Amino acid sequence: MRQPSLYIPHGAGPCFFMDWDPANTWDRHRQFLESVPMLLPKRPDAIIVVSAHWEANHFAVQANPSPGLLFDYYGFPEETYQLQWPARGNRELATEVSQILESAGLPTALDTTRGYDHGAFVPMKVAFPFPDIPFIQLSLHNSLDPELHYRAGSALRVLREHNILLIGSGNTFHNIPVLLRGRKTRTESASGKDFDDWLTKILTTQASEPRKNALFRWTDAPGAHYAQPRADHLAPLFVIAGSAGNAVCSKIFEDVVLGAVESAFIFEEIPTDQTSGY
């Protein structure tokens, strides 16, 4: 039984671990992340996270056996810089990932020092608060090229057959000035809904080939540059879509927070029983 592939929104900085006004700003998002283990057919042997917050001039693979946390966010309450999440890495898996990518003709290298950035540890700390599963990160290529990232995902597809879960962590809307205005005005309007609707349609109603081609031309979508002034928070989706192959895609979460719509998607061959988990 293959593990599915997931693309999730990771929120804003350490948003789930601080006070907000109103207090329930991130409640639905937190509840969704807490439900992630219930989406899986069984407990994965390891999890690979592709975070929007790590770019390199190759596909860097985290090979640190005991990664610390990178508090790569700024201006948040002091307690958010004291968070702990003692997940362990897996150098053997990291080496395998690097070899798979290299065999596919993709530039890659191991990174033995990097810790988990907030695009990984913040949502994963909510979803897996007691991290007894090895986690490794895979960087984005700094070209942010959709085809290159799709190729990387396609190469890694085989890992899903070996009980490895692939998660892309980004945001379907990532226009920081708009989000800051949404926070200040408490607006409930859904900025980015035109792009999110387009993304939902092409992911959930198209076969894999037209889905792939549409993702390669994402900049032509309505509201694309408004929702994603830069492709860093969308690029993890390119990897995840590549890893999905012919799998069916379903939207599993949508919320409006800070005035913008954010969504999550699952790619799976066999529908999972969302009431049982692993």
mmCIF file of C-alpha atoms in Angstrom:
data_model
loop_
_atom_site.group_PDB
_atom_site.id
_atom_site.type_symbol
_atom_site.label_atom_id
_atom_site.label_comp_id
_atom_site.label_asym_id
_atom_site.label_seq_id
_atom_site.Cartn_x
_atom_site.Cartn_y
_atom_site.Cartn_z
ATOM 1 C CA MET A 1 0.000 0.000 0.000
ATOM 2 C CA ARG A 2 1.496 3.313 -1.086
ATOM 3 C CA GLN A 3 1.591 6.296 1.194
ATOM 4 C CA PRO A 4 -0.233 9.331 -0.239
ATOM 5 C CA SER A 5 1.517 12.608 -0.990
ATOM 6 C CA LEU A 6 0.358 15.786 0.746
ATOM 7 C CA TYR A 7 0.612 19.495 0.069
ATOM 8 C CA ILE A 8 -0.204 21.535 3.170
ATOM 9 C CA PRO A 9 -0.242 25.210 4.161
ATOM 10 C CA HIS A 10 2.141 25.839 7.046
ATOM 11 C CA GLY A 11 0.593 29.052 8.328
ATOM 12 C CA ALA A 12 2.457 32.217 9.293
ATOM 13 C CA GLY A 13 5.681 31.874 11.266
ATOM 14 C CA PRO A 14 5.032 30.137 14.622
ATOM 15 C CA CYS A 15 1.322 30.999 14.400
ATOM 16 C CA PHE A 16 0.029 27.926 16.266
ATOM 17 C CA PHE A 17 2.186 28.594 19.319
ATOM 18 C CA MET A 18 1.276 32.173 20.218
ATOM 19 C CA ASP A 19 -1.737 34.322 21.098
ATOM 20 C CA TRP A 20 -3.790 35.946 18.343
ATOM 21 C CA ASP A 21 -6.660 38.408 18.180
ATOM 22 C CA PRO A 22 -9.183 36.964 17.652
ATOM 23 C CA ALA A 23 -8.059 33.964 19.666
ATOM 24 C CA ASN A 24 -9.511 31.427 17.196
ATOM 25 C CA THR A 25 -7.646 32.790 14.142
ATOM 26 C CA TRP A 26 -5.732 29.557 13.508
ATOM 27 C CA ASP A 27 -8.105 27.031 15.127
ATOM 28 C CA ARG A 28 -9.377 25.395 11.927
ATOM 29 C CA HIS A 29 -5.878 25.208 10.487
ATOM 30 C CA ARG A 30 -4.534 23.638 13.680
ATOM 31 C CA GLN A 31 -7.366 21.095 13.688
ATOM 32 C CA PHE A 32 -6.581 20.172 10.107
ATOM 33 C CA LEU A 33 -2.894 19.595 10.867
ATOM 34 C CA GLU A 34 -3.812 17.508 13.898
ATOM 35 C CA SER A 35 -5.905 15.307 11.577
ATOM 36 C CA VAL A 36 -3.033 14.554 9.172
ATOM 37 C CA PRO A 37 -2.126 11.174 10.767
ATOM 38 C CA MET A 38 -5.746 10.105 10.246
ATOM 39 C CA LEU A 39 -5.327 10.591 6.498
ATOM 40 C CA LEU A 40 -2.634 7.935 6.254
ATOM 41 C CA PRO A 41 -3.230 4.240 5.570
ATOM 42 C CA LYS A 42 -0.620 3.275 8.172
ATOM 43 C CA ARG A 43 2.208 4.720 10.205
ATOM 44 C CA PRO A 44 4.980 5.789 7.798
ATOM 45 C CA ASP A 45 8.524 4.555 8.328
ATOM 46 C CA ALA A 46 9.841 8.050 7.576
ATOM 47 C CA ILE A 47 8.618 11.429 6.364
ATOM 48 C CA ILE A 48 10.253 13.711 3.799
ATOM 49 C CA VAL A 49 9.243 17.370 4.030
ATOM 50 C CA VAL A 50 9.812 19.794 1.159
ATOM 51 C CA SER A 51 9.668 23.230 2.769
ATOM 52 C CA ALA A 52 9.200 26.564 1.039
ATOM 53 C CA HIS A 53 11.871 27.972 3.349
ATOM 54 C CA TRP A 54 14.915 26.123 2.063
ATOM 55 C CA GLU A 55 16.444 26.881 -1.319
ATOM 56 C CA ALA A 56 19.826 25.861 -2.700
ATOM 57 C CA ASN A 57 21.569 25.793 -6.066
ATOM 58 C CA HIS A 58 20.883 22.044 -6.105
ATOM 59 C CA PHE A 59 18.444 19.720 -4.359
ATOM 60 C CA ALA A 60 19.949 19.601 -0.885
ATOM 61 C CA VAL A 61 19.023 16.619 1.275
ATOM 62 C CA GLN A 62 19.135 16.948 5.045
ATOM 63 C CA ALA A 63 21.514 14.280 6.374
ATOM 64 C CA ASN A 64 21.827 15.618 9.923
ATOM 65 C CA PRO A 65 20.974 12.725 12.287
ATOM 66 C CA SER A 66 19.812 15.105 15.048
ATOM 67 C CA PRO A 67 18.551 18.318 13.467
ATOM 68 C CA GLY A 68 17.875 21.275 15.718
ATOM 69 C CA LEU A 69 15.271 23.953 15.003
ATOM 70 C CA LEU A 70 15.951 26.984 12.817
ATOM 71 C CA PHE A 71 13.960 29.918 14.170
ATOM 72 C CA ASP A 72 13.948 31.591 10.789
ATOM 73 C CA TYR A 73 11.144 34.029 11.554
ATOM 74 C CA TYR A 74 11.356 37.531 12.947
ATOM 75 C CA GLY A 75 9.473 39.792 15.337
ATOM 76 C CA PHE A 76 7.447 37.125 17.118
ATOM 77 C CA PRO A 77 7.015 36.629 20.897
ATOM 78 C CA GLU A 78 10.048 35.410 22.816
ATOM 79 C CA GLU A 79 8.434 32.098 23.744
ATOM 80 C CA THR A 80 8.233 31.129 20.078
ATOM 81 C CA TYR A 81 12.045 31.015 20.011
ATOM 82 C CA GLN A 82 12.056 28.460 22.828
ATOM 83 C CA LEU A 83 9.996 25.796 21.044
ATOM 84 C CA GLN A 84 11.244 22.238 21.019
ATOM 85 C CA TRP A 85 10.540 19.362 18.643
ATOM 86 C CA PRO A 86 13.122 16.587 19.072
ATOM 87 C CA ALA A 87 12.609 14.739 15.806
ATOM 88 C CA ARG A 88 15.466 12.669 14.469
ATOM 89 C CA GLY A 89 16.858 12.530 10.982
ATOM 90 C CA ASN A 90 17.822 9.522 8.901
ATOM 91 C CA ARG A 91 21.153 9.682 7.106
ATOM 92 C CA GLU A 92 20.570 6.368 5.322
ATOM 93 C CA LEU A 93 17.326 7.656 3.799
ATOM 94 C CA ALA A 94 18.963 10.985 2.970
ATOM 95 C CA THR A 95 21.697 9.157 1.073
ATOM 96 C CA GLU A 96 19.087 7.112 -0.798
ATOM 97 C CA VAL A 97 17.155 10.268 -1.727
ATOM 98 C CA SER A 98 20.337 11.909 -3.000
ATOM 99 C CA GLN A 99 21.231 8.847 -5.067
ATOM 100 C CA ILE A 100 17.742 8.673 -6.581
ATOM 101 C CA LEU A 101 17.875 12.332 -7.600
ATOM 102 C CA GLU A 102 21.394 11.993 -8.965
ATOM 103 C CA SER A 103 20.373 8.946 -11.009
ATOM 104 C CA ALA A 104 17.569 11.055 -12.499
ATOM 105 C CA GLY A 105 20.141 13.584 -13.680
ATOM 106 C CA LEU A 106 19.233 16.193 -11.074
ATOM 107 C CA PRO A 107 21.809 18.247 -9.144
ATOM 108 C CA THR A 108 21.911 17.122 -5.530
ATOM 109 C CA ALA A 109 24.069 17.100 -2.402
ATOM 110 C CA LEU A 110 23.829 16.027 1.218
ATOM 111 C CA ASP A 111 23.684 18.659 3.964
ATOM 112 C CA THR A 112 24.943 17.322 7.295
ATOM 113 C CA THR A 113 24.444 20.452 9.428
ATOM 114 C CA ARG A 114 21.067 21.996 8.665
ATOM 115 C CA GLY A 115 18.211 21.917 11.178
ATOM 116 C CA TYR A 116 14.450 21.994 10.581
ATOM 117 C CA ASP A 117 13.182 25.380 9.363
ATOM 118 C CA HIS A 118 9.786 26.704 10.397
ATOM 119 C CA GLY A 119 8.159 25.522 7.186
ATOM 120 C CA ALA A 120 8.867 22.015 8.461
ATOM 121 C CA PHE A 121 8.874 22.043 12.257
ATOM 122 C CA VAL A 122 5.911 24.365 12.858
ATOM 123 C CA PRO A 123 3.248 22.311 11.004
ATOM 124 C CA MET A 124 4.908 18.990 11.837
ATOM 125 C CA LYS A 125 5.010 19.823 15.559
ATOM 126 C CA VAL A 126 1.221 20.206 15.389
ATOM 127 C CA ALA A 127 0.644 17.092 13.256
ATOM 128 C CA PHE A 128 3.214 14.894 15.018
ATOM 129 C CA PRO A 129 3.765 16.402 18.479
ATOM 130 C CA PHE A 130 5.606 13.285 19.695
ATOM 131 C CA PRO A 131 8.000 12.736 16.779
ATOM 132 C CA ASP A 132 8.807 9.047 16.881
ATOM 133 C CA ILE A 133 9.146 8.908 13.086
ATOM 134 C CA PRO A 134 12.356 10.012 11.303
ATOM 135 C CA PHE A 135 11.955 13.287 9.398
ATOM 136 C CA ILE A 136 14.265 14.636 6.711
ATOM 137 C CA GLN A 137 13.961 17.797 4.650
ATOM 138 C CA LEU A 138 14.532 18.230 0.935
ATOM 139 C CA SER A 139 15.334 21.705 -0.331
ATOM 140 C CA LEU A 140 13.905 23.501 -3.304
ATOM 141 C CA HIS A 141 16.173 24.283 -6.232
ATOM 142 C CA ASN A 142 16.620 28.038 -6.264
ATOM 143 C CA SER A 143 15.464 28.243 -9.871
ATOM 144 C CA LEU A 144 11.956 27.413 -8.589
ATOM 145 C CA ASP A 145 11.395 25.888 -12.029
ATOM 146 C CA PRO A 146 8.141 23.863 -12.075
ATOM 147 C CA GLU A 147 9.419 21.204 -14.481
ATOM 148 C CA LEU A 148 12.639 20.625 -12.540
ATOM 149 C CA HIS A 149 10.744 20.182 -9.273
ATOM 150 C CA TYR A 150 8.160 17.923 -10.900
ATOM 151 C CA ARG A 151 11.031 15.746 -12.169
ATOM 152 C CA ALA A 152 12.424 15.536 -8.649
ATOM 153 C CA GLY A 153 9.050 14.413 -7.340
ATOM 154 C CA SER A 154 8.700 11.860 -10.130
ATOM 155 C CA ALA A 155 12.091 10.397 -9.247
ATOM 156 C CA LEU A 156 11.108 10.096 -5.584
ATOM 157 C CA ARG A 157 7.749 8.454 -6.346
ATOM 158 C CA VAL A 158 9.222 5.015 -5.698
ATOM 159 C CA LEU A 159 9.689 5.895 -2.028
ATOM 160 C CA ARG A 160 5.924 5.996 -1.543
ATOM 161 C CA GLU A 161 5.876 2.251 -2.252
ATOM 162 C CA HIS A 162 8.302 1.752 0.630
ATOM 163 C CA ASN A 163 6.090 3.428 3.229
ATOM 164 C CA ILE A 164 7.720 6.861 2.986
ATOM 165 C CA LEU A 165 5.394 9.863 3.249
ATOM 166 C CA LEU A 166 6.153 12.953 1.160
ATOM 167 C CA ILE A 167 4.809 16.299 2.366
ATOM 168 C CA GLY A 168 5.095 19.639 0.574
ATOM 169 C CA SER A 169 4.841 22.572 2.978
ATOM 170 C CA GLY A 170 3.984 25.957 1.506
ATOM 171 C CA ASN A 171 0.926 28.181 1.128
ATOM 172 C CA THR A 172 -1.483 28.504 -1.789
ATOM 173 C CA PHE A 173 -1.486 32.250 -1.068
ATOM 174 C CA HIS A 174 1.752 33.972 -0.070
ATOM 175 C CA ASN A 175 1.574 37.712 -0.659
ATOM 176 C CA ILE A 176 2.989 39.097 2.601
ATOM 177 C CA PRO A 177 1.772 42.731 2.301
ATOM 178 C CA VAL A 178 -1.774 41.499 1.645
ATOM 179 C CA LEU A 179 -1.633 39.133 4.610
ATOM 180 C CA LEU A 180 -0.405 41.922 6.886
ATOM 181 C CA ARG A 181 -3.286 44.126 5.773
ATOM 182 C CA GLY A 182 -5.705 41.251 6.378
ATOM 183 C CA ARG A 183 -4.398 40.844 9.896
ATOM 184 C CA LYS A 184 -4.791 44.533 10.654
ATOM 185 C CA THR A 185 -8.253 44.917 9.161
ATOM 186 C CA ARG A 186 -9.673 41.545 10.326
ATOM 187 C CA THR A 187 -11.139 41.212 6.848
ATOM 188 C CA GLU A 188 -13.002 38.018 5.974
ATOM 189 C CA SER A 189 -12.700 38.541 2.223
ATOM 190 C CA ALA A 190 -10.910 35.742 0.437
ATOM 191 C CA SER A 191 -7.875 37.232 -1.291
ATOM 192 C CA GLY A 192 -6.440 34.755 -3.750
ATOM 193 C CA LYS A 193 -9.687 32.866 -4.255
ATOM 194 C CA ASP A 194 -9.480 33.072 -8.043
ATOM 195 C CA PHE A 195 -6.061 31.418 -8.021
ATOM 196 C CA ASP A 196 -7.090 28.888 -5.389
ATOM 197 C CA ASP A 197 -10.189 27.975 -7.402
ATOM 198 C CA TRP A 198 -8.043 27.475 -10.516
ATOM 199 C CA LEU A 199 -5.549 25.375 -8.588
ATOM 200 C CA THR A 200 -8.320 23.247 -7.092
ATOM 201 C CA LYS A 201 -9.897 22.657 -10.490
ATOM 202 C CA ILE A 202 -6.736 21.620 -12.300
ATOM 203 C CA LEU A 203 -5.543 19.404 -9.455
ATOM 204 C CA THR A 204 -8.815 17.627 -8.667
ATOM 205 C CA THR A 205 -10.471 17.299 -12.080
ATOM 206 C CA GLN A 206 -7.582 16.735 -14.477
ATOM 207 C CA ALA A 207 -5.714 13.552 -15.334
ATOM 208 C CA SER A 208 -2.025 13.536 -14.491
ATOM 209 C CA GLU A 209 -0.732 14.751 -17.861
ATOM 210 C CA PRO A 210 -2.977 17.827 -18.269
ATOM 211 C CA ARG A 211 -2.556 18.468 -14.536
ATOM 212 C CA LYS A 212 1.212 18.516 -14.999
ATOM 213 C CA ASN A 213 1.045 20.771 -18.041
ATOM 214 C CA ALA A 214 -1.232 23.234 -16.242
ATOM 215 C CA LEU A 215 1.156 23.397 -13.286
ATOM 216 C CA PHE A 216 4.034 24.118 -15.651
ATOM 217 C CA ARG A 217 2.039 27.140 -16.887
ATOM 218 C CA TRP A 218 0.801 28.248 -13.463
ATOM 219 C CA THR A 219 1.794 31.860 -14.120
ATOM 220 C CA ASP A 220 -1.010 32.062 -16.711
ATOM 221 C CA ALA A 221 -3.644 31.270 -14.067
ATOM 222 C CA PRO A 222 -6.033 33.999 -12.870
ATOM 223 C CA GLY A 223 -4.525 35.936 -9.975
ATOM 224 C CA ALA A 224 -1.306 33.909 -10.096
ATOM 225 C CA HIS A 225 1.178 36.709 -9.458
ATOM 226 C CA TYR A 226 -1.063 38.305 -6.835
ATOM 227 C CA ALA A 227 -1.312 35.033 -4.904
ATOM 228 C CA GLN A 228 2.313 34.026 -5.496
ATOM 229 C CA PRO A 229 4.583 37.021 -6.222
ATOM 230 C CA ARG A 230 7.400 34.478 -6.037
ATOM 231 C CA ALA A 231 6.971 30.731 -6.563
ATOM 232 C CA ASP A 232 8.733 29.551 -3.396
ATOM 233 C CA HIS A 233 5.535 28.634 -1.521
ATOM 234 C CA LEU A 234 4.062 26.907 -4.561
ATOM 235 C CA ALA A 235 7.182 24.963 -5.582
ATOM 236 C CA PRO A 236 6.692 22.236 -2.929
ATOM 237 C CA LEU A 237 3.447 21.418 -4.745
ATOM 238 C CA PHE A 238 5.365 20.792 -7.977
ATOM 239 C CA VAL A 239 7.431 18.148 -6.182
ATOM 240 C CA ILE A 240 4.371 16.564 -4.590
ATOM 241 C CA ALA A 241 2.428 16.483 -7.867
ATOM 242 C CA GLY A 242 5.409 14.799 -9.512
ATOM 243 C CA SER A 243 5.552 12.198 -6.762
ATOM 244 C CA ALA A 244 1.849 11.466 -7.257
ATOM 245 C CA GLY A 245 2.045 10.135 -10.793
ATOM 246 C CA ASN A 246 -1.461 9.063 -11.805
ATOM 247 C CA ALA A 247 -2.859 9.342 -8.293
ATOM 248 C CA VAL A 248 -6.172 11.098 -7.746
ATOM 249 C CA CYS A 249 -6.048 14.480 -6.042
ATOM 250 C CA SER A 250 -8.609 15.724 -3.521
ATOM 251 C CA LYS A 251 -8.858 18.990 -1.639
ATOM 252 C CA ILE A 252 -8.833 18.185 2.076
ATOM 253 C CA PHE A 253 -8.771 21.644 3.644
ATOM 254 C CA GLU A 254 -9.687 25.241 2.895
ATOM 255 C CA ASP A 255 -9.790 28.221 5.219
ATOM 256 C CA VAL A 256 -9.742 32.004 5.054
ATOM 257 C CA VAL A 257 -7.246 33.478 7.488
ATOM 258 C CA LEU A 258 -5.568 36.908 7.516
ATOM 259 C CA GLY A 259 -7.881 37.747 4.651
ATOM 260 C CA ALA A 260 -6.602 35.055 2.288
ATOM 261 C CA VAL A 261 -7.675 31.577 1.263
ATOM 262 C CA GLU A 262 -5.328 28.665 1.990
ATOM 263 C CA SER A 263 -5.849 25.058 0.898
ATOM 264 C CA ALA A 264 -4.399 21.578 1.280
ATOM 265 C CA PHE A 265 -4.445 18.630 -1.135
ATOM 266 C CA ILE A 266 -3.874 14.889 -0.968
ATOM 267 C CA PHE A 267 -2.785 12.645 -3.855
ATOM 268 C CA GLU A 268 -3.613 8.956 -3.406
ATOM 269 C CA GLU A 269 -4.318 5.850 -5.458
ATOM 270 C CA ILE A 270 -6.597 4.236 -2.896
ATOM 271 C CA PRO A 271 -9.006 6.354 -0.828
ATOM 272 C CA THR A 272 -8.050 6.163 2.835
ATOM 273 C CA ASP A 273 -10.428 5.640 5.732
ATOM 274 C CA GLN A 274 -10.206 9.035 7.385
ATOM 275 C CA THR A 275 -11.822 7.732 10.562
ATOM 276 C CA SER A 276 -9.140 5.216 11.452
ATOM 277 C CA GLY A 277 -5.654 6.566 10.783
ATOM 278 C CA TYR A 278 -2.681 4.348 11.572
#
